[in-house]
Amino acid sequence: MAQLRVVPLAALLLAILLCGVEATVRELKVGYYAETCPEAEDIVLATMARAQAREARSVASVMRLQFHDCFVNGCDGSVLMDPRPGMEGEKDSLSNINSLRSFDVVDEIKAALEDRCPGVVSCADIIVMAARDAVVLTGGPNWAVRLGRDDSLTASHNDSDNIMPSPRANASALIRLFAGLNLSVTDLVALSGSHSIGKARCFSIVFRLYNQSGSGQPDPNMDMAYRSALDTLCPQGGDEEVTGGLDATPRVFDNQYFKDLVALRGFLNSDQTLFSDDVRTQRVVKVFSSNQDAFFKAIVEGMVKMGDLQNPKMGEIRRNCRVANFAPVAPKEVVADRVLDF
Ligand code: HEM
């Protein structure tokens, strides 16, 4: 009998102990900050609008952060952390280095929120609100975002390298990657429609212009006139930091991206492959190219689902999105004479 009592007690103690490390999944909800920071969503929108007025592209760059944050161990603001001794962080990973941008806009939002309601709104939630606002500010649909995320204490360079897809990826690899996170083929195609806004570098497409799959030839799935325009923008051996629009209307959130894919005018290989290489994704691209409302409905669903990816580890509300509140310091060196004191 006594032994029977000991087992549940030990299990309980273990559970309490583990709680400190693994938090249960947070319940996200619409209007999460209604009591604690009622102006939060207005502050985010106003700051995004100011950023857009300064530089039109910046809102697309902030929207992209949601993808790079949520795919790597859940939406936890890890992508925003600066490298520090002992933690490389995600900013310098393969997909992010020299590519992710507009972190300063997130800083500006965070500063405004800390001013109004200190220590309340997480950086992870800022990304999710700001990504929605990027869509709204460029003419896309509006939706209610679910909030209440924690910020991570760390970020992982390796996980980012291992997870984030390359612009060379083909449709079947992308379907697999998204399926692993419970995102459907429709989610994949709709979320790729985020490339309705923003720009990419020649660096991301020179292989498909001059050496697709090591063939020494361009990707055959390209409209001739478009290819020659891209050849001019991104000549072989030229400056790979030069940028081009991801679709024909890179400041407007619309279904032009899908019309471009059907016309073999996709910018990235990972975009064009959705139309050219797989019937499952092609079917959805065709629907979205002729029905903008269907695209808008699906991207809202996709953004909400992507925003639901959570990091189960215990987190915090960071005061500064770039660093953990109590960043672990490198262990102090043992001072010899102090050891000798004993
Ligand atoms: C499906 C797999 C995806 C791949 C392979 C991919 C890849 C890329 C690449 C290579 C760039 C340009 C980077 C550069 O040249 O510096 C880019 C830009 C962008 N991506 Fe994606 N992406 C994907 C999905 C997504 C998703 C799901 C979102 C949703 C938030 C998204 C949002 C964006 C935006 C808005 C830009 C433009 C950013 C700017 O102008 O700064 N992407 N993406």
PDB file of N, CA, C and O in Angstrom, residues 23 150-153 313-317:
ATOM      1  N   ALA A  23       6.914  23.634 -20.980  1.00  0.00           N
ATOM      2  CA  ALA A  23       5.610  24.203 -20.660  1.00  0.00           C
ATOM      3  C   ALA A  23       4.565  23.475 -21.504  1.00  0.00           C
ATOM      4  O   ALA A  23       4.884  22.951 -22.551  1.00  0.00           O
ATOM      5  N   ASP A 150       4.786  32.805 -26.231  1.00  0.00           N
ATOM      6  CA  ASP A 150       5.982  33.193 -25.479  1.00  0.00           C
ATOM      7  C   ASP A 150       7.152  33.343 -26.450  1.00  0.00           C
ATOM      8  O   ASP A 150       7.135  32.767 -27.531  1.00  0.00           O
ATOM      9  N   ASP A 151       8.161  34.066 -26.016  1.00  0.00           N
ATOM     10  CA  ASP A 151       9.412  34.124 -26.781  1.00  0.00           C
ATOM     11  C   ASP A 151      10.354  33.044 -26.275  1.00  0.00           C
ATOM     12  O   ASP A 151      10.397  32.760 -25.072  1.00  0.00           O
ATOM     13  N   SER A 152      11.137  32.506 -27.204  1.00  0.00           N
ATOM     14  CA  SER A 152      12.091  31.465 -26.820  1.00  0.00           C
ATOM     15  C   SER A 152      13.255  32.075 -26.034  1.00  0.00           C
ATOM     16  O   SER A 152      13.488  33.294 -26.079  1.00  0.00           O
ATOM     17  N   LEU A 153      13.983  31.219 -25.355  1.00  0.00           N
ATOM     18  CA  LEU A 153      15.186  31.668 -24.646  1.00  0.00           C
ATOM     19  C   LEU A 153      16.418  31.522 -25.524  1.00  0.00           C
ATOM     20  O   LEU A 153      17.460  32.115 -25.258  1.00  0.00           O
ATOM     21  N   LYS A 313       8.765  24.458 -25.381  1.00  0.00           N
ATOM     22  CA  LYS A 313       9.668  24.790 -24.267  1.00  0.00           C
ATOM     23  C   LYS A 313       9.202  26.052 -23.549  1.00  0.00           C
ATOM     24  O   LYS A 313       8.606  26.941 -24.141  1.00  0.00           O
ATOM     25  N   MET A 314       9.518  26.123 -22.291  1.00  0.00           N
ATOM     26  CA  MET A 314       9.157  27.294 -21.497  1.00  0.00           C
ATOM     27  C   MET A 314       9.823  28.548 -22.069  1.00  0.00           C
ATOM     28  O   MET A 314      10.982  28.500 -22.461  1.00  0.00           O
ATOM     29  N   GLY A 315       9.076  29.650 -22.116  1.00  0.00           N
ATOM     30  CA  GLY A 315       9.645  30.872 -22.682  1.00  0.00           C
ATOM     31  C   GLY A 315       9.462  32.065 -21.771  1.00  0.00           C
ATOM     32  O   GLY A 315       9.294  31.910 -20.565  1.00  0.00           O
ATOM     33  N   GLU A 316       9.482  33.246 -22.380  1.00  0.00           N
ATOM     34  CA  GLU A 316       9.365  34.494 -21.604  1.00  0.00           C
ATOM     35  C   GLU A 316       8.849  35.579 -22.540  1.00  0.00           C
ATOM     36  O   GLU A 316       8.706  35.341 -23.740  1.00  0.00           O
ATOM     37  N   ILE A 317       8.582  36.747 -21.987  1.00  0.00           N
ATOM     38  CA  ILE A 317       8.294  37.906 -22.833  1.00  0.00           C
ATOM     39  C   ILE A 317       9.593  38.703 -22.875  1.00  0.00           C
ATOM     40  O   ILE A 317       9.965  39.332 -21.881  1.00  0.00           O
TER      41      ILE A 317
END
